[in-house]
Coordinates of C-alpha atoms in Angstrom, one line a residue:
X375 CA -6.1 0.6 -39.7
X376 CA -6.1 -2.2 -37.3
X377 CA -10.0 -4.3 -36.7
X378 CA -12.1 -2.5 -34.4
X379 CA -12.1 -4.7 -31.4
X380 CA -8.4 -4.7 -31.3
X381 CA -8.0 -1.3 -31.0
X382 CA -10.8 -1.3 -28.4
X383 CA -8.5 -4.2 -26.2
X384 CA -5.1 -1.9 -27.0
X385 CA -7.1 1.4 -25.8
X386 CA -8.5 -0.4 -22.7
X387 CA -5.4 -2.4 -21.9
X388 CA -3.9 1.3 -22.4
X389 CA -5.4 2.5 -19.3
X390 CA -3.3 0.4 -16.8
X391 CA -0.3 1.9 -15.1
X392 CA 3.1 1.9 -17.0
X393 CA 1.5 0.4 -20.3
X394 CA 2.2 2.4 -22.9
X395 CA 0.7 2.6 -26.7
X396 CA 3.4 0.0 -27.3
X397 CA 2.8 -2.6 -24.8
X398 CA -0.5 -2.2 -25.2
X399 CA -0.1 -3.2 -28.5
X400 CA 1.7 -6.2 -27.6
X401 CA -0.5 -7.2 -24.5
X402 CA -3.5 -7.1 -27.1
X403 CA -1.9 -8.9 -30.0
X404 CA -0.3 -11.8 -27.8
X405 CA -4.4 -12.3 -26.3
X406 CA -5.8 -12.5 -29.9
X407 CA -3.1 -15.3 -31.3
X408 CA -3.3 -17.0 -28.0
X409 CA -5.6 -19.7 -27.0
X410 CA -9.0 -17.7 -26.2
X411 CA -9.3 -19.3 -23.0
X412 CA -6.5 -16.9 -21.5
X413 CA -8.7 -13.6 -22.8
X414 CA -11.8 -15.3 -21.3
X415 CA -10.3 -15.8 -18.0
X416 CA -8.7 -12.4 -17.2
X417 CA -12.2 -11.3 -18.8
X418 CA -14.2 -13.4 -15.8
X419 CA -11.4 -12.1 -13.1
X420 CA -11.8 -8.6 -13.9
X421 CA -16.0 -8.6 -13.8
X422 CA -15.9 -10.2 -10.7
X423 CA -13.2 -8.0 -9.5
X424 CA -15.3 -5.8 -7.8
X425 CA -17.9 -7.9 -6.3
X426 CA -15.6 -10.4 -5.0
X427 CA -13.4 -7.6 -2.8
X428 CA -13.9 -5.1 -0.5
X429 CA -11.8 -3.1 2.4
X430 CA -11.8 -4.5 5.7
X431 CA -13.5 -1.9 8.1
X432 CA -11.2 -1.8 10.9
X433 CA -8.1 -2.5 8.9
X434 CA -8.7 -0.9 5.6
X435 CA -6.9 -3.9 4.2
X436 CA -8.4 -6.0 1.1
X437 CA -10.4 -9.0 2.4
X438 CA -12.9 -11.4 0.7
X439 CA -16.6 -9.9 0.1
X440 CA -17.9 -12.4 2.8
X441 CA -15.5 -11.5 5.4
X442 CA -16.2 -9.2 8.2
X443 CA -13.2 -7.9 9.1
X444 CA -9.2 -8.6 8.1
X445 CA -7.3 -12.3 9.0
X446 CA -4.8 -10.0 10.2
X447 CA -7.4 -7.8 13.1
X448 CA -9.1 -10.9 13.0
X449 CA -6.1 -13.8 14.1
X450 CA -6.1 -13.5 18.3
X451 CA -2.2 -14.4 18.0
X452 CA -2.1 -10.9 16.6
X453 CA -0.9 -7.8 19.2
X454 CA -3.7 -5.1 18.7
X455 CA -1.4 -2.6 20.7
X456 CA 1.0 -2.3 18.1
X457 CA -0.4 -1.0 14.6
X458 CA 1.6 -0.7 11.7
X459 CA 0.5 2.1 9.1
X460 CA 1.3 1.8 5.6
X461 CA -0.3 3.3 2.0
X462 CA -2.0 0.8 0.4
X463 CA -3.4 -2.3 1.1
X464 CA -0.6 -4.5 -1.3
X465 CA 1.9 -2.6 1.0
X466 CA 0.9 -5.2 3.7
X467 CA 1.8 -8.4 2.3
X468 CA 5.8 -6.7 1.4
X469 CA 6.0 -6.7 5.0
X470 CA 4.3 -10.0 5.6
X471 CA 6.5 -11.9 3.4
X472 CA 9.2 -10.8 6.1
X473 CA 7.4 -13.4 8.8
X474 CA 9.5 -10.9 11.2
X475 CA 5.8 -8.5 11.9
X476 CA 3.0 -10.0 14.3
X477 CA 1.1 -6.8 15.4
X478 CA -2.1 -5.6 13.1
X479 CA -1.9 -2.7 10.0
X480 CA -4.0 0.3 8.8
X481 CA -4.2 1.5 5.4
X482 CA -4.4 4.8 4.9
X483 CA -5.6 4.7 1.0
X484 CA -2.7 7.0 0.0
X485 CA -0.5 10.0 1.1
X486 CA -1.0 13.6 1.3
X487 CA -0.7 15.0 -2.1
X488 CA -1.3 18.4 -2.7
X489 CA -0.7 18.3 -6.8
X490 CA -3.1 15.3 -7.1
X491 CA -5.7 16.7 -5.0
X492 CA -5.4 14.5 -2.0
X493 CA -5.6 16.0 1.1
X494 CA -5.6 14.9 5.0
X495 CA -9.1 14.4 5.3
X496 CA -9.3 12.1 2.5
X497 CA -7.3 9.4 4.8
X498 CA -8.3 6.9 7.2
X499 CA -6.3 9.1 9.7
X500 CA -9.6 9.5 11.9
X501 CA -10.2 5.8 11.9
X502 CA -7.2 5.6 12.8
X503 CA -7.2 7.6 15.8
X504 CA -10.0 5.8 16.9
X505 CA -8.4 2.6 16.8
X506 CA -6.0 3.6 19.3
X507 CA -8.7 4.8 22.4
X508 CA -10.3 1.4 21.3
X509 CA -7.8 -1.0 21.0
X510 CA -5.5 0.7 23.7
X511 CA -2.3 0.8 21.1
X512 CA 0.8 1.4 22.6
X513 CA 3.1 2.1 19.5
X514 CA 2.1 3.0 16.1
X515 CA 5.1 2.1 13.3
X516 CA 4.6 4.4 10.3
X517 CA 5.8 2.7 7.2
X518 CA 4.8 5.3 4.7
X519 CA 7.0 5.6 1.5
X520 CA 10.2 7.3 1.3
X521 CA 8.5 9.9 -1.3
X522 CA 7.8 13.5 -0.7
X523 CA 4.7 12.7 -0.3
X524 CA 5.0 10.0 2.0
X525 CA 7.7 11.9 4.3
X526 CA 4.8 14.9 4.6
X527 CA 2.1 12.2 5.5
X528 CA 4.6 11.0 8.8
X529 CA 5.5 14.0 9.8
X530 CA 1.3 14.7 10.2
X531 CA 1.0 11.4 11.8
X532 CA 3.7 12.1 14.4
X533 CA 2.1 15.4 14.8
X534 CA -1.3 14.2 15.4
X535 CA -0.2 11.5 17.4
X536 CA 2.3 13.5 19.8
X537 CA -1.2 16.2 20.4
X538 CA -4.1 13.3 20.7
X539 CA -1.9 10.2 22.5
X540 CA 1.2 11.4 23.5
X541 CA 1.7 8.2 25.4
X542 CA 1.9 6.1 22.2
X543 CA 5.2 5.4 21.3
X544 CA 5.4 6.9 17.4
X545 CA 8.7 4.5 15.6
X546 CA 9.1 5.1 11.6
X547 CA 11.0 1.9 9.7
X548 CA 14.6 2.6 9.5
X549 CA 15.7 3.9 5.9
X550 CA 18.8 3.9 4.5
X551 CA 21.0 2.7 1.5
X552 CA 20.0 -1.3 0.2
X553 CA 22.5 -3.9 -0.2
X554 CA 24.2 -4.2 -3.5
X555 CA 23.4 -0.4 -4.8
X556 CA 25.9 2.2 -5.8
X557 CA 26.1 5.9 -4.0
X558 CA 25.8 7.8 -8.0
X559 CA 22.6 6.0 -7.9
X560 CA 20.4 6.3 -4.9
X561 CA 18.1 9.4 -4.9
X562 CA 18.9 12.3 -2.8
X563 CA 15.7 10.9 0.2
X564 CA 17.5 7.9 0.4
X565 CA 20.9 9.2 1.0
X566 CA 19.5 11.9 3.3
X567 CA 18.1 8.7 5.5
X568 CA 21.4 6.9 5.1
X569 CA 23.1 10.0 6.5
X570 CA 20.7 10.6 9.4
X571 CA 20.7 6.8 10.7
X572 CA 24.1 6.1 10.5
X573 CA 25.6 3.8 12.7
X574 CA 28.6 3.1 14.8
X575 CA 31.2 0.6 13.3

């Protein structure tokens, strides 16, 4: 019922993450009574989306399509000994918005999934071993989400890492309950972590 090229906008709009028919809806109807020049903007960012962007090699962190490798292998005030290892590249900047991290990061591009197909293999967990022959790395910090998916992933890591270089230190980021949050409401991972890392008083 509604004009073609609306209901093209709502399907693609559809497609992102957490939009539902609804929002969609919404998202597509507030671009078409808006000025045009909004649609026609977020139209020229998306198509150069993918020719502007790539991973860093080293890193596997986003960087500009120019750049060689990642500002943050890249910066000589940053310690290549001590690797921090997240999921995804937009992990980084959480932890950079700390200022409290000066050491370099590797992106794995995901955890080990068996439901969604993703296996061990389909990591940068290789690259990743070689960066710490290279680079002489003392400790890797393994800052993988507190998911079931993310727990199997380190416990591979700290396997991997205690056979291959069991003279790197392997740390994982403390976990626990957050300020401000009630005990009926954190998950069962979180309150196991709590438990586990508990400290004196």
């Amino acid at each position: 019922m509604l004009p073609q090229a609306l209901n093209n906008a709502i399907d693609a709009l559809g497609h992102l993450p957490g939009v539902g028919a609804r929002t969609a809806e919404r998202y597509a109807y507030y671009l078409f009574k808006n000025n045009s020049r909004i649609s026609q903007n977020i139209a020229t960012a998306l198509s150069n989306l993918h020719d502007g962007v790539k991973n860093c090699p080293i890193t596997f962190a986003l960087i500009d399509i120019n750049d060689e490798v990642s500002e943050f292998y890249s910066d000589p005030e940053r310690d290549k000994t001590t690797v921090l290892v997240v999921e995804e590249p937009l992990d980084i900047y959480a932890i950079e918005q700390t200022k409290q991290f000066s050491g370099t990061y590797h992106v794995l591009g995901g955890a080990i999934s068996p439901i969604d197909g993703i296996t061990a293999d389909q990591l940068h967990i290789k690259e990743l071993l070689e960066r710490i022959a290279k680079d002489a790395v003392r400790e890797i910090i393994v800052a993988t989400n507190p998911s079931v998916e993310g727990e199997s992933t380190a416990l591979l890591l700290q396997k991997m890492l205690n056979e291959q270089y069991p003279h790197v230190k392997v740390t994982r980021l403390a976990r626990g309950l957050p300020l401000g949050i009630d005990l009926s409401y954190a998950d069962q991972i979180t309150l196991s972590a709590a438990l586990e890392n508990r400290t004196k008083l």
